[in-house]
């Protein structure tokens, strides 16, 4: 029978070996020992009382982790489940349930009222694109539906609240389609243009970001632009009324961007889809090899992504249980 005890640094090598044997079966990226430490330990929300290992004698056959923080989204009421990995030869519903019970007990000890599997988790687990394993995405936005943990969560009473689609586009042959060029011409006739943001020419970026009510965009987009990162912008005259980007090439060849948004007062002119296609074009021109992103299965933007050539590579579930 598996015995569960708190994780200790001396077990790092064995846990990394377990991860690289079992988690990679479900497309999670393998860790080096330093990467494991950087991901699970070296962050502001690390909680030594919310990391566990399972043992059969001296052998590590299970690992589980969660975290919480009042400053996180929903952090005043919720803790986040990061992962539960059990060796295939030792796995059983009872073992998964035992790990989940310990994580939930820690959340309750901290005064939390619910357990979440959600993309706001500050511990980012990278995953490989199944159709192109040399490429990766920087965050698993939930629990992959093929992971044994998913069934364990459902059996424990977690509600599957939404599905996030992990999407992928290989760049190199992307071209803006003709109907999008026609849409752009129509927007131009209405006084709009999609171009690169030029701080000396354009005004109103901060006001548009504020109107979109996304504090992360307000902070990060402005910071990247100040550092010189290109930004695709929708403008009317000299006023910025929408954005896409910024355009950043990651060392992996992946295209990185914060998001896309159109000022509420300027919706209805097709600017969102134009911004998206021109952003993809800009990433290709910048030398990016691919784009990966995730979006809700019910998000109307899903159709835009698929029209641009994106494929759904994996599906992740967002789950919650009231404690």
PDB file of N, CA and C in Angstrom, residues 145-209:
ATOM      1  N   UNK A 145      -7.932  16.113 -20.418  1.00  0.00           N
ATOM      2  CA  UNK A 145      -9.031  15.173 -20.227  1.00  0.00           C
ATOM      3  C   UNK A 145      -8.585  13.711 -20.285  1.00  0.00           C
ATOM      4  N   UNK A 146      -7.408  13.446 -20.852  1.00  0.00           N
ATOM      5  CA  UNK A 146      -6.932  12.063 -20.900  1.00  0.00           C
ATOM      6  C   UNK A 146      -6.080  11.701 -19.687  1.00  0.00           C
ATOM      7  N   UNK A 147      -5.838  12.639 -18.779  1.00  0.00           N
ATOM      8  CA  UNK A 147      -5.025  12.389 -17.597  1.00  0.00           C
ATOM      9  C   UNK A 147      -5.850  11.599 -16.567  1.00  0.00           C
ATOM     10  N   UNK A 148      -5.300  10.548 -15.943  1.00  0.00           N
ATOM     11  CA  UNK A 148      -6.068   9.804 -14.937  1.00  0.00           C
ATOM     12  C   UNK A 148      -6.622  10.685 -13.823  1.00  0.00           C
ATOM     13  N   UNK A 149      -5.930  11.774 -13.514  1.00  0.00           N
ATOM     14  CA  UNK A 149      -6.412  12.684 -12.480  1.00  0.00           C
ATOM     15  C   UNK A 149      -7.797  13.215 -12.806  1.00  0.00           C
ATOM     16  N   UNK A 150      -8.111  13.388 -14.086  1.00  0.00           N
ATOM     17  CA  UNK A 150      -9.424  13.936 -14.462  1.00  0.00           C
ATOM     18  C   UNK A 150     -10.543  13.048 -13.920  1.00  0.00           C
ATOM     19  N   UNK A 151     -10.454  11.756 -14.153  1.00  0.00           N
ATOM     20  CA  UNK A 151     -11.483  10.841 -13.666  1.00  0.00           C
ATOM     21  C   UNK A 151     -11.542  10.841 -12.146  1.00  0.00           C
ATOM     22  N   UNK A 152     -10.391  10.977 -11.505  1.00  0.00           N
ATOM     23  CA  UNK A 152     -10.368  11.014 -10.043  1.00  0.00           C
ATOM     24  C   UNK A 152     -11.084  12.254  -9.505  1.00  0.00           C
ATOM     25  N   UNK A 153     -10.895  13.388 -10.166  1.00  0.00           N
ATOM     26  CA  UNK A 153     -11.570  14.618  -9.754  1.00  0.00           C
ATOM     27  C   UNK A 153     -13.082  14.495  -9.925  1.00  0.00           C
ATOM     28  N   UNK A 154     -13.508  13.959 -11.045  1.00  0.00           N
ATOM     29  CA  UNK A 154     -14.948  13.780 -11.287  1.00  0.00           C
ATOM     30  C   UNK A 154     -15.537  12.846 -10.235  1.00  0.00           C
ATOM     31  N   UNK A 155     -14.840  11.743  -9.947  1.00  0.00           N
ATOM     32  CA  UNK A 155     -15.340  10.789  -8.952  1.00  0.00           C
ATOM     33  C   UNK A 155     -15.434  11.413  -7.572  1.00  0.00           C
ATOM     34  N   UNK A 156     -14.589  12.412  -7.310  1.00  0.00           N
ATOM     35  CA  UNK A 156     -14.586  13.059  -5.993  1.00  0.00           C
ATOM     36  C   UNK A 156     -15.636  14.162  -5.899  1.00  0.00           C
ATOM     37  N   UNK A 157     -16.321  14.429  -6.979  1.00  0.00           N
ATOM     38  CA  UNK A 157     -17.389  15.422  -6.939  1.00  0.00           C
ATOM     39  C   UNK A 157     -17.044  16.760  -7.527  1.00  0.00           C
ATOM     40  N   UNK A 158     -15.920  16.844  -8.244  1.00  0.00           N
ATOM     41  CA  UNK A 158     -15.574  18.102  -8.899  1.00  0.00           C
ATOM     42  C   UNK A 158     -16.491  18.330 -10.094  1.00  0.00           C
ATOM     43  N   UNK A 159     -16.866  19.565 -10.292  1.00  0.00           N
ATOM     44  CA  UNK A 159     -17.708  19.958 -11.426  1.00  0.00           C
ATOM     45  C   UNK A 159     -16.827  20.368 -12.600  1.00  0.00           C
ATOM     46  N   UNK A 160     -17.039  19.728 -13.733  1.00  0.00           N
ATOM     47  CA  UNK A 160     -16.342  20.120 -14.965  1.00  0.00           C
ATOM     48  C   UNK A 160     -17.066  21.346 -15.517  1.00  0.00           C
ATOM     49  N   UNK A 161     -16.466  22.511 -15.306  1.00  0.00           N
ATOM     50  CA  UNK A 161     -17.148  23.777 -15.548  1.00  0.00           C
ATOM     51  C   UNK A 161     -16.950  24.312 -16.959  1.00  0.00           C
ATOM     52  N   UNK A 162     -15.866  23.939 -17.609  1.00  0.00           N
ATOM     53  CA  UNK A 162     -15.600  24.469 -18.951  1.00  0.00           C
ATOM     54  C   UNK A 162     -14.459  23.677 -19.574  1.00  0.00           C
ATOM     55  N   UNK A 163     -14.397  23.744 -20.903  1.00  0.00           N
ATOM     56  CA  UNK A 163     -13.314  23.108 -21.646  1.00  0.00           C
ATOM     57  C   UNK A 163     -12.482  24.179 -22.336  1.00  0.00           C
ATOM     58  N   UNK A 164     -11.177  24.103 -22.147  1.00  0.00           N
ATOM     59  CA  UNK A 164     -10.241  24.978 -22.827  1.00  0.00           C
ATOM     60  C   UNK A 164      -9.552  24.183 -23.941  1.00  0.00           C
ATOM     61  N   UNK A 165      -9.539  24.754 -25.128  1.00  0.00           N
ATOM     62  CA  UNK A 165      -8.927  24.104 -26.280  1.00  0.00           C
ATOM     63  C   UNK A 165      -7.499  24.614 -26.462  1.00  0.00           C
ATOM     64  N   UNK A 166      -6.536  23.704 -26.417  1.00  0.00           N
ATOM     65  CA  UNK A 166      -5.152  24.050 -26.714  1.00  0.00           C
ATOM     66  C   UNK A 166      -4.952  24.023 -28.220  1.00  0.00           C
ATOM     67  N   UNK A 167      -4.585  25.161 -28.804  1.00  0.00           N
ATOM     68  CA  UNK A 167      -4.568  25.324 -30.252  1.00  0.00           C
ATOM     69  C   UNK A 167      -3.162  25.636 -30.751  1.00  0.00           C
ATOM     70  N   UNK A 168      -2.933  25.295 -32.026  1.00  0.00           N
ATOM     71  CA  UNK A 168      -1.579  25.370 -32.585  1.00  0.00           C
ATOM     72  C   UNK A 168      -1.631  25.722 -34.063  1.00  0.00           C
ATOM     73  N   UNK A 169      -0.694  26.578 -34.477  1.00  0.00           N
ATOM     74  CA  UNK A 169      -0.526  26.921 -35.892  1.00  0.00           C
ATOM     75  C   UNK A 169       0.960  26.968 -36.208  1.00  0.00           C
ATOM     76  N   UNK A 170       1.394  26.148 -37.152  1.00  0.00           N
ATOM     77  CA  UNK A 170       2.766  26.226 -37.633  1.00  0.00           C
ATOM     78  C   UNK A 170       2.855  27.353 -38.650  1.00  0.00           C
ATOM     79  N   UNK A 171       3.845  28.216 -38.479  1.00  0.00           N
ATOM     80  CA  UNK A 171       4.008  29.359 -39.369  1.00  0.00           C
ATOM     81  C   UNK A 171       5.007  29.041 -40.482  1.00  0.00           C
ATOM     82  N   UNK A 172       4.996  29.885 -41.495  1.00  0.00           N
ATOM     83  CA  UNK A 172       5.893  29.715 -42.634  1.00  0.00           C
ATOM     84  C   UNK A 172       5.172  29.835 -43.951  1.00  0.00           C
ATOM     85  N   UNK A 173       3.875  29.487 -43.936  1.00  0.00           N
ATOM     86  CA  UNK A 173       3.093  29.588 -45.173  1.00  0.00           C
ATOM     87  C   UNK A 173       1.766  30.302 -44.942  1.00  0.00           C
ATOM     88  N   UNK A 174       1.677  31.028 -43.800  1.00  0.00           N
ATOM     89  CA  UNK A 174       0.429  31.732 -43.499  1.00  0.00           C
ATOM     90  C   UNK A 174       0.245  32.928 -44.426  1.00  0.00           C
ATOM     91  N   UNK A 175      -0.992  33.140 -44.870  1.00  0.00           N
ATOM     92  CA  UNK A 175      -1.338  34.320 -45.680  1.00  0.00           C
ATOM     93  C   UNK A 175      -2.712  34.811 -45.251  1.00  0.00           C
ATOM     94  N   UNK A 176      -2.873  36.114 -45.157  1.00  0.00           N
ATOM     95  CA  UNK A 176      -4.167  36.696 -44.802  1.00  0.00           C
ATOM     96  C   UNK A 176      -5.155  36.382 -45.927  1.00  0.00           C
ATOM     97  N   UNK A 177      -6.298  35.770 -45.623  1.00  0.00           N
ATOM     98  CA  UNK A 177      -7.240  35.391 -46.685  1.00  0.00           C
ATOM     99  C   UNK A 177      -7.918  36.593 -47.324  1.00  0.00           C
ATOM    100  N   UNK A 178      -8.429  36.349 -48.529  1.00  0.00           N
ATOM    101  CA  UNK A 178      -9.028  37.436 -49.308  1.00  0.00           C
ATOM    102  C   UNK A 178     -10.230  38.056 -48.606  1.00  0.00           C
ATOM    103  N   UNK A 179     -11.061  37.247 -47.966  1.00  0.00           N
ATOM    104  CA  UNK A 179     -12.240  37.825 -47.321  1.00  0.00           C
ATOM    105  C   UNK A 179     -11.847  38.724 -46.156  1.00  0.00           C
ATOM    106  N   UNK A 180     -10.719  38.446 -45.526  1.00  0.00           N
ATOM    107  CA  UNK A 180     -10.251  39.310 -44.443  1.00  0.00           C
ATOM    108  C   UNK A 180      -9.702  40.618 -45.018  1.00  0.00           C
ATOM    109  N   UNK A 181      -9.080  40.564 -46.170  1.00  0.00           N
ATOM    110  CA  UNK A 181      -8.607  41.780 -46.835  1.00  0.00           C
ATOM    111  C   UNK A 181      -9.799  42.643 -47.233  1.00  0.00           C
ATOM    112  N   UNK A 182     -10.871  42.000 -47.678  1.00  0.00           N
ATOM    113  CA  UNK A 182     -12.085  42.767 -48.015  1.00  0.00           C
ATOM    114  C   UNK A 182     -12.690  43.396 -46.759  1.00  0.00           C
ATOM    115  N   UNK A 183     -12.685  42.654 -45.672  1.00  0.00           N
ATOM    116  CA  UNK A 183     -13.201  43.197 -44.418  1.00  0.00           C
ATOM    117  C   UNK A 183     -12.362  44.400 -43.970  1.00  0.00           C
ATOM    118  N   UNK A 184     -11.062  44.297 -44.179  1.00  0.00           N
ATOM    119  CA  UNK A 184     -10.170  45.393 -43.825  1.00  0.00           C
ATOM    120  C   UNK A 184     -10.459  46.626 -44.671  1.00  0.00           C
ATOM    121  N   UNK A 185     -10.748  46.420 -45.946  1.00  0.00           N
ATOM    122  CA  UNK A 185     -11.086  47.541 -46.838  1.00  0.00           C
ATOM    123  C   UNK A 185     -12.380  48.210 -46.393  1.00  0.00           C
ATOM    124  N   UNK A 186     -13.351  47.413 -45.963  1.00  0.00           N
ATOM    125  CA  UNK A 186     -14.622  47.964 -45.470  1.00  0.00           C
ATOM    126  C   UNK A 186     -14.387  48.796 -44.215  1.00  0.00           C
ATOM    127  N   UNK A 187     -13.555  48.284 -43.301  1.00  0.00           N
ATOM    128  CA  UNK A 187     -13.241  49.045 -42.093  1.00  0.00           C
ATOM    129  C   UNK A 187     -12.524  50.340 -42.441  1.00  0.00           C
ATOM    130  N   UNK A 188     -11.671  50.294 -43.463  1.00  0.00           N
ATOM    131  CA  UNK A 188     -10.964  51.495 -43.904  1.00  0.00           C
ATOM    132  C   UNK A 188     -11.939  52.550 -44.404  1.00  0.00           C
ATOM    133  N   UNK A 189     -12.950  52.100 -45.124  1.00  0.00           N
ATOM    134  CA  UNK A 189     -13.967  53.041 -45.616  1.00  0.00           C
ATOM    135  C   UNK A 189     -14.742  53.678 -44.470  1.00  0.00           C
ATOM    136  N   UNK A 190     -14.743  53.005 -43.321  1.00  0.00           N
ATOM    137  CA  UNK A 190     -15.428  53.540 -42.140  1.00  0.00           C
ATOM    138  C   UNK A 190     -14.480  54.350 -41.254  1.00  0.00           C
ATOM    139  N   UNK A 191     -13.253  54.552 -41.731  1.00  0.00           N
ATOM    140  CA  UNK A 191     -12.312  55.408 -41.024  1.00  0.00           C
ATOM    141  C   UNK A 191     -11.304  54.700 -40.160  1.00  0.00           C
ATOM    142  N   UNK A 192     -11.234  53.377 -40.232  1.00  0.00           N
ATOM    143  CA  UNK A 192     -10.324  52.608 -39.392  1.00  0.00           C
ATOM    144  C   UNK A 192      -9.155  52.062 -40.200  1.00  0.00           C
ATOM    145  N   UNK A 193      -8.044  51.847 -39.516  1.00  0.00           N
ATOM    146  CA  UNK A 193      -6.874  51.215 -40.131  1.00  0.00           C
ATOM    147  C   UNK A 193      -6.216  50.315 -39.100  1.00  0.00           C
ATOM    148  N   UNK A 194      -5.597  49.233 -39.567  1.00  0.00           N
ATOM    149  CA  UNK A 194      -4.823  48.343 -38.710  1.00  0.00           C
ATOM    150  C   UNK A 194      -3.369  48.448 -39.144  1.00  0.00           C
ATOM    151  N   UNK A 195      -2.524  48.849 -38.215  1.00  0.00           N
ATOM    152  CA  UNK A 195      -1.140  49.151 -38.527  1.00  0.00           C
ATOM    153  C   UNK A 195      -0.281  48.854 -37.303  1.00  0.00           C
ATOM    154  N   UNK A 196       0.998  49.142 -37.366  1.00  0.00           N
ATOM    155  CA  UNK A 196       1.848  49.025 -36.189  1.00  0.00           C
ATOM    156  C   UNK A 196       1.761  50.301 -35.362  1.00  0.00           C
ATOM    157  N   UNK A 197       1.718  50.125 -34.063  1.00  0.00           N
ATOM    158  CA  UNK A 197       1.654  51.250 -33.136  1.00  0.00           C
ATOM    159  C   UNK A 197       2.970  52.027 -33.166  1.00  0.00           C
ATOM    160  N   UNK A 198       2.848  53.355 -33.293  1.00  0.00           N
ATOM    161  CA  UNK A 198       4.002  54.247 -33.272  1.00  0.00           C
ATOM    162  C   UNK A 198       3.762  55.273 -32.165  1.00  0.00           C
ATOM    163  N   UNK A 199       4.495  55.197 -31.068  1.00  0.00           N
ATOM    164  CA  UNK A 199       4.229  56.090 -29.931  1.00  0.00           C
ATOM    165  C   UNK A 199       4.229  57.567 -30.296  1.00  0.00           C
ATOM    166  N   UNK A 200       5.074  57.943 -31.264  1.00  0.00           N
ATOM    167  CA  UNK A 200       5.153  59.356 -31.646  1.00  0.00           C
ATOM    168  C   UNK A 200       3.950  59.812 -32.460  1.00  0.00           C
ATOM    169  N   UNK A 201       3.222  58.869 -33.054  1.00  0.00           N
ATOM    170  CA  UNK A 201       2.090  59.214 -33.930  1.00  0.00           C
ATOM    171  C   UNK A 201       0.732  58.933 -33.315  1.00  0.00           C
ATOM    172  N   UNK A 202       0.674  57.923 -32.461  1.00  0.00           N
ATOM    173  CA  UNK A 202      -0.618  57.428 -31.992  1.00  0.00           C
ATOM    174  C   UNK A 202      -0.851  57.761 -30.522  1.00  0.00           C
ATOM    175  N   UNK A 203      -2.096  58.013 -30.200  1.00  0.00           N
ATOM    176  CA  UNK A 203      -2.491  58.343 -28.829  1.00  0.00           C
ATOM    177  C   UNK A 203      -3.600  57.382 -28.380  1.00  0.00           C
ATOM    178  N   UNK A 204      -3.811  57.367 -27.069  1.00  0.00           N
ATOM    179  CA  UNK A 204      -4.974  56.665 -26.540  1.00  0.00           C
ATOM    180  C   UNK A 204      -4.791  55.190 -26.234  1.00  0.00           C
ATOM    181  N   UNK A 205      -3.567  54.663 -26.319  1.00  0.00           N
ATOM    182  CA  UNK A 205      -3.378  53.244 -26.026  1.00  0.00           C
ATOM    183  C   UNK A 205      -3.780  52.935 -24.589  1.00  0.00           C
ATOM    184  N   UNK A 206      -3.293  53.730 -23.645  1.00  0.00           N
ATOM    185  CA  UNK A 206      -3.603  53.483 -22.239  1.00  0.00           C
ATOM    186  C   UNK A 206      -5.101  53.576 -21.984  1.00  0.00           C
ATOM    187  N   UNK A 207      -5.783  54.528 -22.634  1.00  0.00           N
ATOM    188  CA  UNK A 207      -7.225  54.683 -22.432  1.00  0.00           C
ATOM    189  C   UNK A 207      -7.979  53.464 -22.952  1.00  0.00           C
ATOM    190  N   UNK A 208      -7.559  52.931 -24.090  1.00  0.00           N
ATOM    191  CA  UNK A 208      -8.220  51.738 -24.634  1.00  0.00           C
ATOM    192  C   UNK A 208      -7.981  50.535 -23.741  1.00  0.00           C
ATOM    193  N   UNK A 209      -6.756  50.373 -23.253  1.00  0.00           N
ATOM    194  CA  UNK A 209      -6.471  49.264 -22.350  1.00  0.00           C
ATOM    195  C   UNK A 209      -7.305  49.369 -21.075  1.00  0.00           C
TER     196      UNK A 209
END
